[in-house]
């Protein structure tokens, strides 16, 4: 077995599907349409347009946009199951959670679903800025520190944060291409958010990222 096979094994053995919280049964899974993997603005045009936005319309994102956005963020782009963003040692450390008005969902890129994670509107708890409570989507980059064996707590946070940063930049470029608004965020009350999400030992939030339509 190669190291790569071993790592794929680790990732497969730690699928996020058991992560549902109490109350998640009140939510139904959302089937995402097949993501559109072609088109959009040329890369150099998207880079020209990339920027952070802090004023959002409350208008929800349609399912197709949600699917395209999540695929760009951390979807599967090869038959091997690998992703649109690179990740540490081929261990799947980051789960992408989507906090929306009715609850929190876990992005499952293989099944193309948003799986119920937690019922209720927790958007306000995802950051310290007012817009996070009313923008349609707050992504939460949740790290499974327990999957990073033989790594100090400092390095767990370092590597998980880098993984999240790559995903965040994918989101920035998708949003720039599609005229959506976004901002990657570290101004988060991490202890409060961990309590809200009822995170078990070892898991921690790296960053959050708001996505929506620009206001006005
Ligand atoms: C690690 C990191 C954390 C950030 N945290 C926040 C945040 O909590 N709130 C916010 O409004 N912007 C946040 N930003 C966005 C930066 O403020 C923004 O990228 C920077 O001011 C440059 O602006 P631009 O993205 O429009 O080029 C963060 C960016 C990074 C990379």
PDB file of C-alpha atoms and ligand atoms in Angstrom:
ATOM      1  CA  UNK A   1       0.000   0.000   0.000  1.00  0.00           C
ATOM      2  CA  UNK A   2       1.410   3.403  -0.930  1.00  0.00           C
ATOM      3  CA  UNK A   3       1.328   6.331   1.474  1.00  0.00           C
ATOM      4  CA  UNK A   4      -1.256   7.926  -0.802  1.00  0.00           C
ATOM      5  CA  UNK A   5      -3.524   4.840  -0.579  1.00  0.00           C
ATOM      6  CA  UNK A   6      -3.139   4.861   3.181  1.00  0.00           C
ATOM      7  CA  UNK A   7      -4.156   8.491   3.328  1.00  0.00           C
ATOM      8  CA  UNK A   8      -7.179   7.912   1.125  1.00  0.00           C
ATOM      9  CA  UNK A   9      -8.078   5.123   3.540  1.00  0.00           C
ATOM     10  CA  UNK A  10      -7.860   7.511   6.454  1.00  0.00           C
ATOM     11  CA  UNK A  11     -10.050  10.038   4.686  1.00  0.00           C
ATOM     12  CA  UNK A  12     -12.614   7.389   3.767  1.00  0.00           C
ATOM     13  CA  UNK A  13     -12.649   5.950   7.278  1.00  0.00           C
ATOM     14  CA  UNK A  14     -13.406   9.330   8.739  1.00  0.00           C
ATOM     15  CA  UNK A  15     -16.324  10.314   6.528  1.00  0.00           C
ATOM     16  CA  UNK A  16     -18.225  13.215   8.000  1.00  0.00           C
ATOM     17  CA  UNK A  17     -21.601  11.522   7.692  1.00  0.00           C
ATOM     18  CA  UNK A  18     -21.887  10.673  11.370  1.00  0.00           C
ATOM     19  CA  UNK A  19     -21.621  14.302  12.367  1.00  0.00           C
ATOM     20  CA  UNK A  20     -25.350  15.051  12.752  1.00  0.00           C
ATOM     21  CA  UNK A  21     -26.377  16.889  15.890  1.00  0.00           C
ATOM     22  CA  UNK A  22     -29.498  16.602  17.997  1.00  0.00           C
ATOM     23  CA  UNK A  23     -32.305  18.423  16.215  1.00  0.00           C
ATOM     24  CA  UNK A  24     -30.856  17.751  12.778  1.00  0.00           C
ATOM     25  CA  UNK A  25     -33.769  15.382  12.128  1.00  0.00           C
ATOM     26  CA  UNK A  26     -35.985  18.458  11.845  1.00  0.00           C
ATOM     27  CA  UNK A  27     -34.099  19.363   8.660  1.00  0.00           C
ATOM     28  CA  UNK A  28     -34.321  17.507   5.367  1.00  0.00           C
ATOM     29  CA  UNK A  29     -31.238  16.841   3.270  1.00  0.00           C
ATOM     30  CA  UNK A  30     -30.978  19.163   0.282  1.00  0.00           C
ATOM     31  CA  UNK A  31     -30.217  17.522  -3.057  1.00  0.00           C
ATOM     32  CA  UNK A  32     -27.837  19.738  -4.979  1.00  0.00           C
ATOM     33  CA  UNK A  33     -28.067  19.877  -8.769  1.00  0.00           C
ATOM     34  CA  UNK A  34     -25.005  18.750 -10.730  1.00  0.00           C
ATOM     35  CA  UNK A  35     -22.532  21.626 -10.488  1.00  0.00           C
ATOM     36  CA  UNK A  36     -21.722  23.523 -13.669  1.00  0.00           C
ATOM     37  CA  UNK A  37     -18.012  22.926 -14.080  1.00  0.00           C
ATOM     38  CA  UNK A  38     -17.428  25.007 -17.180  1.00  0.00           C
ATOM     39  CA  UNK A  39     -17.743  28.654 -18.064  1.00  0.00           C
ATOM     40  CA  UNK A  40     -17.400  31.588 -15.755  1.00  0.00           C
ATOM     41  CA  UNK A  41     -14.962  34.437 -16.191  1.00  0.00           C
ATOM     42  CA  UNK A  42     -11.389  33.766 -17.324  1.00  0.00           C
ATOM     43  CA  UNK A  43      -9.072  33.373 -14.339  1.00  0.00           C
ATOM     44  CA  UNK A  44      -7.268  36.670 -14.886  1.00  0.00           C
ATOM     45  CA  UNK A  45     -10.582  38.559 -15.046  1.00  0.00           C
ATOM     46  CA  UNK A  46     -11.751  36.891 -11.820  1.00  0.00           C
ATOM     47  CA  UNK A  47      -8.492  37.854 -10.123  1.00  0.00           C
ATOM     48  CA  UNK A  48      -9.025  41.447 -11.244  1.00  0.00           C
ATOM     49  CA  UNK A  49     -12.476  41.417  -9.639  1.00  0.00           C
ATOM     50  CA  UNK A  50     -11.714  39.561  -6.378  1.00  0.00           C
ATOM     51  CA  UNK A  51     -12.446  41.608  -3.291  1.00  0.00           C
ATOM     52  CA  UNK A  52     -14.119  41.428   0.128  1.00  0.00           C
ATOM     53  CA  UNK A  53     -17.660  42.692   0.689  1.00  0.00           C
ATOM     54  CA  UNK A  54     -19.356  43.548   3.996  1.00  0.00           C
ATOM     55  CA  UNK A  55     -22.850  44.590   2.851  1.00  0.00           C
ATOM     56  CA  UNK A  56     -25.227  41.872   1.704  1.00  0.00           C
ATOM     57  CA  UNK A  57     -28.761  41.475   0.392  1.00  0.00           C
ATOM     58  CA  UNK A  58     -30.828  38.887   2.303  1.00  0.00           C
ATOM     59  CA  UNK A  59     -31.840  37.210  -0.988  1.00  0.00           C
ATOM     60  CA  UNK A  60     -31.179  33.447  -0.765  1.00  0.00           C
ATOM     61  CA  UNK A  61     -28.830  31.694  -3.149  1.00  0.00           C
ATOM     62  CA  UNK A  62     -30.625  29.394  -5.639  1.00  0.00           C
ATOM     63  CA  UNK A  63     -29.728  25.666  -5.432  1.00  0.00           C
ATOM     64  CA  UNK A  64     -27.701  25.778  -8.656  1.00  0.00           C
ATOM     65  CA  UNK A  65     -25.571  28.653  -7.381  1.00  0.00           C
ATOM     66  CA  UNK A  66     -25.141  26.890  -4.036  1.00  0.00           C
ATOM     67  CA  UNK A  67     -24.023  23.724  -5.796  1.00  0.00           C
ATOM     68  CA  UNK A  68     -21.617  25.546  -8.119  1.00  0.00           C
ATOM     69  CA  UNK A  69     -20.193  27.577  -5.238  1.00  0.00           C
ATOM     70  CA  UNK A  70     -19.608  24.533  -3.021  1.00  0.00           C
ATOM     71  CA  UNK A  71     -18.079  22.590  -5.887  1.00  0.00           C
ATOM     72  CA  UNK A  72     -15.690  25.471  -6.574  1.00  0.00           C
ATOM     73  CA  UNK A  73     -14.953  25.656  -2.848  1.00  0.00           C
ATOM     74  CA  UNK A  74     -14.082  22.028  -2.135  1.00  0.00           C
ATOM     75  CA  UNK A  75     -15.856  19.779  -4.599  1.00  0.00           C
ATOM     76  CA  UNK A  76     -14.543  16.657  -6.286  1.00  0.00           C
ATOM     77  CA  UNK A  77     -12.688  17.412  -9.504  1.00  0.00           C
ATOM     78  CA  UNK A  78     -11.061  14.036 -10.314  1.00  0.00           C
ATOM     79  CA  UNK A  79     -12.112  10.369 -10.444  1.00  0.00           C
ATOM     80  CA  UNK A  80      -9.796   9.765  -7.461  1.00  0.00           C
ATOM     81  CA  UNK A  81     -12.209  11.789  -5.322  1.00  0.00           C
ATOM     82  CA  UNK A  82      -9.692  14.580  -4.865  1.00  0.00           C
ATOM     83  CA  UNK A  83     -10.791  18.150  -4.525  1.00  0.00           C
ATOM     84  CA  UNK A  84     -10.701  21.603  -6.083  1.00  0.00           C
ATOM     85  CA  UNK A  85      -8.470  22.767  -3.209  1.00  0.00           C
ATOM     86  CA  UNK A  86      -5.269  21.086  -2.011  1.00  0.00           C
ATOM     87  CA  UNK A  87      -5.259  19.609   1.477  1.00  0.00           C
ATOM     88  CA  UNK A  88      -2.718  18.609   4.101  1.00  0.00           C
ATOM     89  CA  UNK A  89      -1.096  15.188   3.631  1.00  0.00           C
ATOM     90  CA  UNK A  90      -4.121  13.902   1.767  1.00  0.00           C
ATOM     91  CA  UNK A  91      -6.045  13.706   5.028  1.00  0.00           C
ATOM     92  CA  UNK A  92      -9.546  15.153   4.861  1.00  0.00           C
ATOM     93  CA  UNK A  93      -9.350  17.553   7.761  1.00  0.00           C
ATOM     94  CA  UNK A  94     -11.859  20.221   6.735  1.00  0.00           C
ATOM     95  CA  UNK A  95     -15.626  19.867   6.543  1.00  0.00           C
ATOM     96  CA  UNK A  96     -17.500  22.717   4.926  1.00  0.00           C
ATOM     97  CA  UNK A  97     -20.610  23.630   6.915  1.00  0.00           C
ATOM     98  CA  UNK A  98     -23.263  25.896   5.437  1.00  0.00           C
ATOM     99  CA  UNK A  99     -25.182  27.996   7.966  1.00  0.00           C
ATOM    100  CA  UNK A 100     -28.414  29.266   6.436  1.00  0.00           C
ATOM    101  CA  UNK A 101     -31.705  30.644   7.782  1.00  0.00           C
ATOM    102  CA  UNK A 102     -33.223  27.250   8.606  1.00  0.00           C
ATOM    103  CA  UNK A 103     -30.171  25.461   9.909  1.00  0.00           C
ATOM    104  CA  UNK A 104     -26.645  24.237   9.419  1.00  0.00           C
ATOM    105  CA  UNK A 105     -25.823  21.695   6.714  1.00  0.00           C
ATOM    106  CA  UNK A 106     -22.748  19.628   5.937  1.00  0.00           C
ATOM    107  CA  UNK A 107     -21.575  19.662   2.328  1.00  0.00           C
ATOM    108  CA  UNK A 108     -21.226  16.112   1.004  1.00  0.00           C
ATOM    109  CA  UNK A 109     -19.474  16.548  -2.365  1.00  0.00           C
ATOM    110  CA  UNK A 110     -19.707  12.883  -3.295  1.00  0.00           C
ATOM    111  CA  UNK A 111     -23.441  12.521  -2.778  1.00  0.00           C
ATOM    112  CA  UNK A 112     -24.025  16.117  -3.958  1.00  0.00           C
ATOM    113  CA  UNK A 113     -26.109  16.858  -0.901  1.00  0.00           C
ATOM    114  CA  UNK A 114     -26.300  19.248   1.955  1.00  0.00           C
ATOM    115  CA  UNK A 115     -26.781  16.968   4.940  1.00  0.00           C
ATOM    116  CA  UNK A 116     -28.639  18.175   8.032  1.00  0.00           C
ATOM    117  CA  UNK A 117     -26.122  19.097  10.713  1.00  0.00           C
ATOM    118  CA  UNK A 118     -28.074  21.230  13.153  1.00  0.00           C
ATOM    119  CA  UNK A 119     -31.511  22.842  13.065  1.00  0.00           C
ATOM    120  CA  UNK A 120     -31.974  26.554  13.766  1.00  0.00           C
ATOM    121  CA  UNK A 121     -30.567  29.834  12.567  1.00  0.00           C
ATOM    122  CA  UNK A 122     -27.081  30.182  14.045  1.00  0.00           C
ATOM    123  CA  UNK A 123     -25.765  32.675  11.472  1.00  0.00           C
ATOM    124  CA  UNK A 124     -25.350  35.430  14.080  1.00  0.00           C
ATOM    125  CA  UNK A 125     -23.022  33.154  16.061  1.00  0.00           C
ATOM    126  CA  UNK A 126     -20.657  32.716  13.096  1.00  0.00           C
ATOM    127  CA  UNK A 127     -18.986  36.097  13.495  1.00  0.00           C
ATOM    128  CA  UNK A 128     -18.676  39.409  15.245  1.00  0.00           C
ATOM    129  CA  UNK A 129     -19.995  41.576  12.389  1.00  0.00           C
ATOM    130  CA  UNK A 130     -23.681  42.402  11.940  1.00  0.00           C
ATOM    131  CA  UNK A 131     -24.001  41.296   8.305  1.00  0.00           C
ATOM    132  CA  UNK A 132     -23.292  37.655   9.191  1.00  0.00           C
ATOM    133  CA  UNK A 133     -26.773  37.323  10.756  1.00  0.00           C
ATOM    134  CA  UNK A 134     -28.684  38.354   7.636  1.00  0.00           C
ATOM    135  CA  UNK A 135     -26.552  37.334   4.663  1.00  0.00           C
ATOM    136  CA  UNK A 136     -28.014  34.126   3.161  1.00  0.00           C
ATOM    137  CA  UNK A 137     -24.966  31.918   3.718  1.00  0.00           C
ATOM    138  CA  UNK A 138     -22.155  31.697   6.216  1.00  0.00           C
ATOM    139  CA  UNK A 139     -19.664  28.960   5.412  1.00  0.00           C
ATOM    140  CA  UNK A 140     -17.872  27.486   8.422  1.00  0.00           C
ATOM    141  CA  UNK A 141     -14.574  25.727   7.817  1.00  0.00           C
ATOM    142  CA  UNK A 142     -14.636  23.065  10.512  1.00  0.00           C
ATOM    143  CA  UNK A 143     -11.411  21.196  11.263  1.00  0.00           C
ATOM    144  CA  UNK A 144     -11.185  17.631  12.478  1.00  0.00           C
ATOM    145  CA  UNK A 145      -8.033  17.976  14.552  1.00  0.00           C
ATOM    146  CA  UNK A 146      -8.445  14.396  15.724  1.00  0.00           C
ATOM    147  CA  UNK A 147      -7.634  13.218  12.186  1.00  0.00           C
ATOM    148  CA  UNK A 148      -4.186  14.858  12.332  1.00  0.00           C
ATOM    149  CA  UNK A 149      -2.117  12.306  14.161  1.00  0.00           C
ATOM    150  CA  UNK A 150       1.401  13.012  15.470  1.00  0.00           C
ATOM    151  CA  UNK A 151       0.915  16.753  15.069  1.00  0.00           C
ATOM    152  CA  UNK A 152       1.111  19.346  17.849  1.00  0.00           C
ATOM    153  CA  UNK A 153      -2.014  21.425  18.580  1.00  0.00           C
ATOM    154  CA  UNK A 154      -0.265  24.499  17.086  1.00  0.00           C
ATOM    155  CA  UNK A 155       0.530  22.666  13.872  1.00  0.00           C
ATOM    156  CA  UNK A 156      -2.995  21.261  13.688  1.00  0.00           C
ATOM    157  CA  UNK A 157      -4.320  24.790  13.665  1.00  0.00           C
ATOM    158  CA  UNK A 158      -1.666  25.900  11.183  1.00  0.00           C
ATOM    159  CA  UNK A 159      -2.311  23.161   8.618  1.00  0.00           C
ATOM    160  CA  UNK A 160      -6.083  23.286   9.011  1.00  0.00           C
ATOM    161  CA  UNK A 161      -5.993  27.059   8.551  1.00  0.00           C
ATOM    162  CA  UNK A 162      -3.989  26.725   5.344  1.00  0.00           C
ATOM    163  CA  UNK A 163      -6.484  24.143   4.045  1.00  0.00           C
ATOM    164  CA  UNK A 164      -9.301  26.565   4.866  1.00  0.00           C
ATOM    165  CA  UNK A 165      -7.456  29.434   3.185  1.00  0.00           C
ATOM    166  CA  UNK A 166      -7.263  27.568  -0.111  1.00  0.00           C
ATOM    167  CA  UNK A 167     -10.981  26.822   0.039  1.00  0.00           C
ATOM    168  CA  UNK A 168     -11.631  30.445   0.895  1.00  0.00           C
ATOM    169  CA  UNK A 169      -9.730  31.672  -2.140  1.00  0.00           C
ATOM    170  CA  UNK A 170     -11.688  29.293  -4.375  1.00  0.00           C
ATOM    171  CA  UNK A 171     -14.844  30.865  -2.975  1.00  0.00           C
ATOM    172  CA  UNK A 172     -13.480  34.365  -3.591  1.00  0.00           C
ATOM    173  CA  UNK A 173     -12.712  33.540  -7.226  1.00  0.00           C
ATOM    174  CA  UNK A 174     -16.074  31.866  -7.836  1.00  0.00           C
ATOM    175  CA  UNK A 175     -17.833  34.893  -6.330  1.00  0.00           C
ATOM    176  CA  UNK A 176     -15.751  37.278  -8.426  1.00  0.00           C
ATOM    177  CA  UNK A 177     -16.670  35.301 -11.528  1.00  0.00           C
ATOM    178  CA  UNK A 178     -20.395  35.220 -10.720  1.00  0.00           C
ATOM    179  CA  UNK A 179     -20.889  38.725  -9.313  1.00  0.00           C
ATOM    180  CA  UNK A 180     -21.497  37.424  -5.794  1.00  0.00           C
ATOM    181  CA  UNK A 181     -20.276  39.038  -2.581  1.00  0.00           C
ATOM    182  CA  UNK A 182     -18.031  37.303  -0.055  1.00  0.00           C
ATOM    183  CA  UNK A 183     -15.624  37.855   2.812  1.00  0.00           C
ATOM    184  CA  UNK A 184     -13.332  35.371   4.567  1.00  0.00           C
ATOM    185  CA  UNK A 185     -13.559  35.920   8.306  1.00  0.00           C
ATOM    186  CA  UNK A 186     -11.461  35.370  11.388  1.00  0.00           C
ATOM    187  CA  UNK A 187     -13.389  37.779  13.603  1.00  0.00           C
ATOM    188  CA  UNK A 188     -15.307  34.942  15.217  1.00  0.00           C
ATOM    189  CA  UNK A 189     -16.034  34.202  18.881  1.00  0.00           C
ATOM    190  CA  UNK A 190     -14.545  30.730  18.526  1.00  0.00           C
ATOM    191  CA  UNK A 191     -15.520  29.492  21.976  1.00  0.00           C
ATOM    192  CA  UNK A 192     -19.126  30.587  21.467  1.00  0.00           C
ATOM    193  CA  UNK A 193     -19.330  29.082  18.001  1.00  0.00           C
ATOM    194  CA  UNK A 194     -17.841  25.797  19.248  1.00  0.00           C
ATOM    195  CA  UNK A 195     -20.505  25.703  21.981  1.00  0.00           C
ATOM    196  CA  UNK A 196     -23.244  26.551  19.500  1.00  0.00           C
ATOM    197  CA  UNK A 197     -22.115  23.769  17.160  1.00  0.00           C
ATOM    198  CA  UNK A 198     -21.608  21.405  20.128  1.00  0.00           C
ATOM    199  CA  UNK A 199     -18.196  20.469  18.784  1.00  0.00           C
ATOM    200  CA  UNK A 200     -16.607  17.396  20.326  1.00  0.00           C
ATOM    201  CA  UNK A 201     -13.032  17.321  21.617  1.00  0.00           C
ATOM    202  CA  UNK A 202     -10.518  17.734  18.800  1.00  0.00           C
ATOM    203  CA  UNK A 203     -12.756  19.590  16.357  1.00  0.00           C
ATOM    204  CA  UNK A 204     -12.383  23.346  15.923  1.00  0.00           C
ATOM    205  CA  UNK A 205     -13.498  26.139  13.631  1.00  0.00           C
ATOM    206  CA  UNK A 206     -10.701  27.630  11.521  1.00  0.00           C
ATOM    207  CA  UNK A 207     -12.456  30.472   9.722  1.00  0.00           C
ATOM    208  CA  UNK A 208     -15.872  31.448   8.421  1.00  0.00           C
ATOM    209  CA  UNK A 209     -16.826  33.029   5.110  1.00  0.00           C
ATOM    210  CA  UNK A 210     -19.998  34.890   4.232  1.00  0.00           C
ATOM    211  CA  UNK A 211     -21.475  34.606   0.725  1.00  0.00           C
ATOM    212  CA  UNK A 212     -24.462  36.367  -0.805  1.00  0.00           C
ATOM    213  CA  UNK A 213     -25.574  38.990  -3.281  1.00  0.00           C
ATOM    214  CA  UNK A 214     -24.152  42.464  -2.900  1.00  0.00           C
ATOM    215  CA  UNK A 215     -26.597  44.918  -1.283  1.00  0.00           C
ATOM    216  CA  UNK A 216     -28.446  47.347  -3.517  1.00  0.00           C
TER     217      UNK A 216
HETATM  218  C1  LIG B   1      -7.123  35.310   7.675  1.00  0.00           C
HETATM  219  C2  LIG B   1      -8.089  36.394   7.304  1.00  0.00           C
HETATM  220  C3  LIG B   1      -9.037  36.798   8.223  1.00  0.00           C
HETATM  221  C4  LIG B   1      -9.959  37.799   7.887  1.00  0.00           C
HETATM  222  N1  LIG B   1     -10.925  38.145   8.792  1.00  0.00           N
HETATM  223  C5  LIG B   1     -11.832  39.074   8.445  1.00  0.00           C
HETATM  224  C6  LIG B   1     -12.931  39.356   9.321  1.00  0.00           C
HETATM  225  O1  LIG B   1     -13.090  38.784  10.383  1.00  0.00           O
HETATM  226  N2  LIG B   1     -13.808  40.297   8.928  1.00  0.00           N
HETATM  227  C7  LIG B   1     -13.699  40.971   7.745  1.00  0.00           C
HETATM  228  O2  LIG B   1     -14.548  41.802   7.464  1.00  0.00           O
HETATM  229  N3  LIG B   1     -12.703  40.697   6.895  1.00  0.00           N
HETATM  230  C8  LIG B   1     -11.777  39.757   7.198  1.00  0.00           C
HETATM  231  N4  LIG B   1     -10.796  39.407   6.312  1.00  0.00           N
HETATM  232  C9  LIG B   1     -10.759  40.061   5.003  1.00  0.00           C
HETATM  233  C10 LIG B   1      -9.638  41.096   4.935  1.00  0.00           C
HETATM  234  O3  LIG B   1      -9.931  42.181   5.794  1.00  0.00           O
HETATM  235  C11 LIG B   1      -9.492  41.574   3.495  1.00  0.00           C
HETATM  236  O4  LIG B   1      -9.156  40.479   2.684  1.00  0.00           O
HETATM  237  C12 LIG B   1      -8.411  42.640   3.377  1.00  0.00           C
HETATM  238  O5  LIG B   1      -8.816  43.816   4.044  1.00  0.00           O
HETATM  239  C13 LIG B   1      -8.114  42.997   1.926  1.00  0.00           C
HETATM  240  O6  LIG B   1      -9.325  43.377   1.272  1.00  0.00           O
HETATM  241  P1  LIG B   1      -9.822  42.619  -0.063  1.00  0.00           P
HETATM  242  O7  LIG B   1     -10.118  41.193   0.312  1.00  0.00           O
HETATM  243  O8  LIG B   1     -11.046  43.362  -0.496  1.00  0.00           O
HETATM  244  O9  LIG B   1      -8.709  42.697  -1.050  1.00  0.00           O
HETATM  245  C14 LIG B   1      -9.882  38.423   6.612  1.00  0.00           C
HETATM  246  C15 LIG B   1      -8.936  37.983   5.693  1.00  0.00           C
HETATM  247  C16 LIG B   1      -8.057  36.968   6.017  1.00  0.00           C
HETATM  248  C17 LIG B   1      -7.057  36.495   4.984  1.00  0.00           C
END
